[in-house]
Coordinates of N, CA and C in Angstrom, one line a residue:
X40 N 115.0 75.6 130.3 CA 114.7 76.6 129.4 C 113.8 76.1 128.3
X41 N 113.1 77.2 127.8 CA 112.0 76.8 127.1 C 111.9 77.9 125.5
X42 N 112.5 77.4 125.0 CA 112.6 78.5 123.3 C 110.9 78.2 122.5
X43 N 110.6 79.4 122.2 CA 109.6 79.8 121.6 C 109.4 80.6 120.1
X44 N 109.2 80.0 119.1 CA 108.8 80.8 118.2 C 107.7 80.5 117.3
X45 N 107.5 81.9 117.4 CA 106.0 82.0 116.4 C 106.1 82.5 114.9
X46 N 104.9 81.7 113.9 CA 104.7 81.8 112.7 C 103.8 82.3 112.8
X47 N 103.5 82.4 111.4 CA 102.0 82.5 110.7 C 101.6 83.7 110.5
X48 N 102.1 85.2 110.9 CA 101.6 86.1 110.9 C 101.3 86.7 109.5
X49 N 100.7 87.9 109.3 CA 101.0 88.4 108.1 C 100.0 89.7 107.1
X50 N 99.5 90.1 106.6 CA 98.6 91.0 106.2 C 97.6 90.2 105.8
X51 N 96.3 90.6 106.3 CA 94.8 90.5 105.9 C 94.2 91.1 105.7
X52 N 92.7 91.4 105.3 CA 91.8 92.1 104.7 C 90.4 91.6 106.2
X53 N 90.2 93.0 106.2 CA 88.9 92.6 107.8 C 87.9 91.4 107.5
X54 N 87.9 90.5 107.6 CA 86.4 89.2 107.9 C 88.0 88.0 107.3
X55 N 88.7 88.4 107.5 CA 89.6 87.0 107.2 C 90.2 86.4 108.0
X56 N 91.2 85.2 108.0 CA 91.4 84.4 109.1 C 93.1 83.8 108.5
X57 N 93.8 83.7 109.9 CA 95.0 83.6 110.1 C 95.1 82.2 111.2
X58 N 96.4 82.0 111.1 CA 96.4 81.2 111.9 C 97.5 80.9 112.4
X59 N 97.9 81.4 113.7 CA 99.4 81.4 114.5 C 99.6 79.9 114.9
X60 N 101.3 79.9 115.0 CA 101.6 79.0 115.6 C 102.5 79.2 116.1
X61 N 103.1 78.5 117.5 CA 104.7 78.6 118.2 C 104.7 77.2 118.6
X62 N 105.8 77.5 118.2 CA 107.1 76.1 118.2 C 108.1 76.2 119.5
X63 N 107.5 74.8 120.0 CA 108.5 75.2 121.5 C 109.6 74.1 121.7
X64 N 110.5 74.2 122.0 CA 112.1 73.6 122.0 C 112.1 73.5 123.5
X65 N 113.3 72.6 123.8 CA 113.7 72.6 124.9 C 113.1 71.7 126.1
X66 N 112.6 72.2 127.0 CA 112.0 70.9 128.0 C 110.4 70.6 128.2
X67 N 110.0 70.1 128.5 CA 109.1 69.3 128.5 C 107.3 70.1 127.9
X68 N 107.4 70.0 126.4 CA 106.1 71.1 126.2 C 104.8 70.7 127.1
X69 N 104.4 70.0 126.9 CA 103.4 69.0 128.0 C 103.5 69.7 129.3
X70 N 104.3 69.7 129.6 CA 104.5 70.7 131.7 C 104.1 71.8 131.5
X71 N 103.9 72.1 130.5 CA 103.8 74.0 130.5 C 102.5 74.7 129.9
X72 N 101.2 75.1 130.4 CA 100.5 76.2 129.7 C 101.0 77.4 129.0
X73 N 100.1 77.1 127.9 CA 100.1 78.2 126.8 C 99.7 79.7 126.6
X74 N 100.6 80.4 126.5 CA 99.4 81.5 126.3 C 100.0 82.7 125.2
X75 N 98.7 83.4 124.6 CA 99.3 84.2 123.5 C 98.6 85.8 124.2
X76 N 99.4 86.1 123.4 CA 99.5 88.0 124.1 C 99.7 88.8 122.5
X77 N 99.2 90.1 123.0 CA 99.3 90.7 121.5 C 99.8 92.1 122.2
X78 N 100.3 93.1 121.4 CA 100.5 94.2 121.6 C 100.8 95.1 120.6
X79 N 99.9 96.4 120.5 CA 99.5 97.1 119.4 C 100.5 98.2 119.6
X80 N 100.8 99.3 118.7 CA 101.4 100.5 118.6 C 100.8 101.6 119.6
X81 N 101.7 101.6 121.1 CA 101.2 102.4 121.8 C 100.5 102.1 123.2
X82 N 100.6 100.8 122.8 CA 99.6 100.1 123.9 C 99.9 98.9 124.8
X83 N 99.8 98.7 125.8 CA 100.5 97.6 126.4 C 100.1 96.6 126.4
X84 N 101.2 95.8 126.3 CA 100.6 93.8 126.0 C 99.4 93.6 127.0
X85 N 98.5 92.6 126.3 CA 97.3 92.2 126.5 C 97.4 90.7 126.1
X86 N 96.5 90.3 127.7 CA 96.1 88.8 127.2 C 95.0 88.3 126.1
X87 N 95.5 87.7 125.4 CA 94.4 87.1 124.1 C 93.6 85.7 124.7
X88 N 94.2 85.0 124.9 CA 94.2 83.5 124.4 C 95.0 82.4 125.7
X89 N 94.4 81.7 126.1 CA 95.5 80.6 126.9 C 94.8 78.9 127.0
X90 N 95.9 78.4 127.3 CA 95.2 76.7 127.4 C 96.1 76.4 128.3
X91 N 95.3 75.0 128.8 CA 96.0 74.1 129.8 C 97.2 73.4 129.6
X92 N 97.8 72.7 130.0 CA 99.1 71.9 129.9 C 98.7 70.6 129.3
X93 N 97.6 70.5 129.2 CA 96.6 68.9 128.7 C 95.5 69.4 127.2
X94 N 95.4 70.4 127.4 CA 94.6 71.2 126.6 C 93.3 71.4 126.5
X95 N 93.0 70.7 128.0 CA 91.6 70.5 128.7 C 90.7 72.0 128.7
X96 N 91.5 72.8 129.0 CA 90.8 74.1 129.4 C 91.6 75.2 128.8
X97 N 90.6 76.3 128.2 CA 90.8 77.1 127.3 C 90.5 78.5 128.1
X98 N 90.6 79.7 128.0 CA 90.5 80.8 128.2 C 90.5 82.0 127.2
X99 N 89.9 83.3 127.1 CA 89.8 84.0 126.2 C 89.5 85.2 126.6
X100 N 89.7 86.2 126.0 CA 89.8 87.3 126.4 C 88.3 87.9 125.8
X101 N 87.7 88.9 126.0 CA 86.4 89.1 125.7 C 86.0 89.8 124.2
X102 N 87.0 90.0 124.1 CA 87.4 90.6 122.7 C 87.5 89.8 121.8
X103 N 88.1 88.6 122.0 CA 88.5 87.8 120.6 C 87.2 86.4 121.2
X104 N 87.0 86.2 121.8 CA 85.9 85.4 122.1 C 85.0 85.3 121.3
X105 N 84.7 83.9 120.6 CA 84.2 83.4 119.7 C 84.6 83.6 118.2
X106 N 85.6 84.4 117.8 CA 86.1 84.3 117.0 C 87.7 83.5 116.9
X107 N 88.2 83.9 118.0 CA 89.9 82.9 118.2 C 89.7 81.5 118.7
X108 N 90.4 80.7 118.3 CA 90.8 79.4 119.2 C 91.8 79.1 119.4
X109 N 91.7 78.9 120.5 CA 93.5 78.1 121.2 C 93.5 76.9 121.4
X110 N 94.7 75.9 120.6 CA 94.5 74.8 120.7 C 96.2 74.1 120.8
X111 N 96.5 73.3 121.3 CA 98.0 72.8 121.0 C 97.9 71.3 120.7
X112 N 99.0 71.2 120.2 CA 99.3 69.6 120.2 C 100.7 69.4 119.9
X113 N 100.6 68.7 121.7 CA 101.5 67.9 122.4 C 103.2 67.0 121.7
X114 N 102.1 66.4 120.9 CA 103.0 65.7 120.1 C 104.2 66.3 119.1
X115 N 103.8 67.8 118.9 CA 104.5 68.2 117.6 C 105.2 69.4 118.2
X116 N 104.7 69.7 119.9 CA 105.5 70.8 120.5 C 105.0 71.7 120.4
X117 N 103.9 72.1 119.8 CA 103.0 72.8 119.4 C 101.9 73.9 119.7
X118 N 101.6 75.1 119.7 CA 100.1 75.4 120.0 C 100.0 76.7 118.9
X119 N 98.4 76.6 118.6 CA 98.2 77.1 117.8 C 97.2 78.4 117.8
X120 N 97.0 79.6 117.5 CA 95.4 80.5 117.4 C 95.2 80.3 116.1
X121 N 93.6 80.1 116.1 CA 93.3 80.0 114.8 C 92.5 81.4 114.9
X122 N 92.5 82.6 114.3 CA 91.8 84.1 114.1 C 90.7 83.8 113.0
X123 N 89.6 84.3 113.4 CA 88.8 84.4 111.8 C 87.8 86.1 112.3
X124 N 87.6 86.2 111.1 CA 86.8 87.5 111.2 C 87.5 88.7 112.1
X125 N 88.5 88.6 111.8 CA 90.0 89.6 111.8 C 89.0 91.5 111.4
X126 N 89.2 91.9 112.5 CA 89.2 92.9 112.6 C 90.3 94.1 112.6
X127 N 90.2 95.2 112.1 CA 91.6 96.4 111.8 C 92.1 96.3 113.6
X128 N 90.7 96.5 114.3 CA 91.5 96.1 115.6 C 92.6 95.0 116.3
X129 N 92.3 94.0 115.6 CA 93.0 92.9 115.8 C 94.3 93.3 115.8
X130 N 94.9 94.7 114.7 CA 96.6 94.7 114.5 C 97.4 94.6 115.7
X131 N 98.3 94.1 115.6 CA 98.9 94.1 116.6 C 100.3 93.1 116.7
X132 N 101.2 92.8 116.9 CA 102.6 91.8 117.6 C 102.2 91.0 118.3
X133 N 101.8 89.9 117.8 CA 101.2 88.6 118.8 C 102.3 87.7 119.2
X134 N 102.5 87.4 120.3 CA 103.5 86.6 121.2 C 102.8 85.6 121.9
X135 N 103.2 84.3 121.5 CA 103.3 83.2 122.2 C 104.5 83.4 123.7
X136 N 103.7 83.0 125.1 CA 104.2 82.7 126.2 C 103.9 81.2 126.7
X137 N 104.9 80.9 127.8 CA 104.8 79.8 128.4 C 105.2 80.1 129.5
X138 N 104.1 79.1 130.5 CA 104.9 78.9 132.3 C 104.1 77.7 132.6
X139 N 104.8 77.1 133.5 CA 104.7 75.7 134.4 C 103.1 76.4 135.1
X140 N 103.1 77.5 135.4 CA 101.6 77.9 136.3 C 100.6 78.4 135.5
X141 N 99.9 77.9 135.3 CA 98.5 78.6 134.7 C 98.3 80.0 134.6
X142 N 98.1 80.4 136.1 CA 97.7 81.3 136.4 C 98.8 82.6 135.6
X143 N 99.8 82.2 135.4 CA 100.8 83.4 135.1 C 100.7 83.6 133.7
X144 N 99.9 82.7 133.2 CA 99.7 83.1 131.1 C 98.5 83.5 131.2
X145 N 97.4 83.1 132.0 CA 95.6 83.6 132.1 C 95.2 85.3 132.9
X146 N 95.9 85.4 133.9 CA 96.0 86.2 134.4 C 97.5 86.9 134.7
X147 N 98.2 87.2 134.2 CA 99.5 88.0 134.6 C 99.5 89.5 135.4
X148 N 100.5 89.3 135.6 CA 100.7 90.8 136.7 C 101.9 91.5 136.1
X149 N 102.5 92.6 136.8 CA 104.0 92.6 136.2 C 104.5 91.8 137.7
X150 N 104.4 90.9 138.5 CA 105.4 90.4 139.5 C 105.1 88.7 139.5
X151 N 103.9 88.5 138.0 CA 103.6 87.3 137.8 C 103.6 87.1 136.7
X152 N 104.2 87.2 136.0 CA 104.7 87.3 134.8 C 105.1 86.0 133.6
X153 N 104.6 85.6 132.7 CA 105.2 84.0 131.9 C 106.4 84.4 131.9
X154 N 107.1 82.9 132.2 CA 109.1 82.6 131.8 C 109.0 82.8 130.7
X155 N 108.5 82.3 129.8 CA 109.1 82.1 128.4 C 108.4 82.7 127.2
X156 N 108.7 83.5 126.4 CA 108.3 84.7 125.6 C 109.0 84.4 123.8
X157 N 108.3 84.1 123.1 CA 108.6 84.4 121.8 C 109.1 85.8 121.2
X158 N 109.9 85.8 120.0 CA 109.8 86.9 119.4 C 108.9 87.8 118.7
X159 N 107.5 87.0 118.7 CA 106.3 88.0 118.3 C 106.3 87.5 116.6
X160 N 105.0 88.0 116.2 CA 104.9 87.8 114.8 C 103.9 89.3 114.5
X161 N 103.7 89.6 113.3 CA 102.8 90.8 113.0 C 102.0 90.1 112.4
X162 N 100.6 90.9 112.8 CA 99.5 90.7 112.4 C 98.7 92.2 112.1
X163 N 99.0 92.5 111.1 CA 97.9 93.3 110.1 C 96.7 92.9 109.4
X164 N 95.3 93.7 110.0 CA 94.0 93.1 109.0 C 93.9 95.2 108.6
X165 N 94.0 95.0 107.1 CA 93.6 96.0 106.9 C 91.6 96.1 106.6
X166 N 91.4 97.5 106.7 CA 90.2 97.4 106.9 C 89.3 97.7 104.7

């Protein structure tokens, strides 16, 4: 088992910058890719953001591209988005996931799905 929770969320003003983090417990953070998901009022979770199990390789969604970074570190159990230039679209319940397979935090299905799922944090950028 793999416990997940995320910080950092909170109200902004559009061109500003936030910066998530989830905290993962339990077995081995290092075995497992990262990945964050967001989900707005009305609308179904979406992939944001993901990294390797090494933190070699990054992924992004086309939307937050060039403005988010995904980054972890290992040592502290850690991974992190750093948001800047926060758009009113950005609002949304951003969730940290995790799975042993890449493919299931970069690309999900509903029959591929991440194990492990945080409680979400809010993120509001007002405009």
């Amino acid at each position: 088992q793999v416990q997940l929770v995320e910080s950092g969320g909170g109200l902004v003003q559009a061109g500003g910058s936030l910066r998530l983090s989830c905290a993962a417990s339990g077995r081995t953070f290092n075995s497992y890719a990262m990945g964050w998901f967001r989900q707005a009022p009305g609308k179904e979770r979406e992939f944001v953001a993901a990294i390797s199990w090494s933190g070699r390789d990054t992924y992004y969604a086309d939307s937050v591209k060039g403005r988010f970074t995904i980054s972890r570190d290992n040592a502290k159990n850690t991974a992190y988005l750093q948001m800047k230039s926060l758009k009113p679209e950005d609002t949304a319940v951003y969730y940290c996931a995790a799975d042993s397979s890449l493919g299931k935090v970069t690309t999900p299905t509903p029959s591929y799905w991440p194990s492990y799922w945080g409680q979400g944090t809010q993120v509001t950028v007002s405009s």
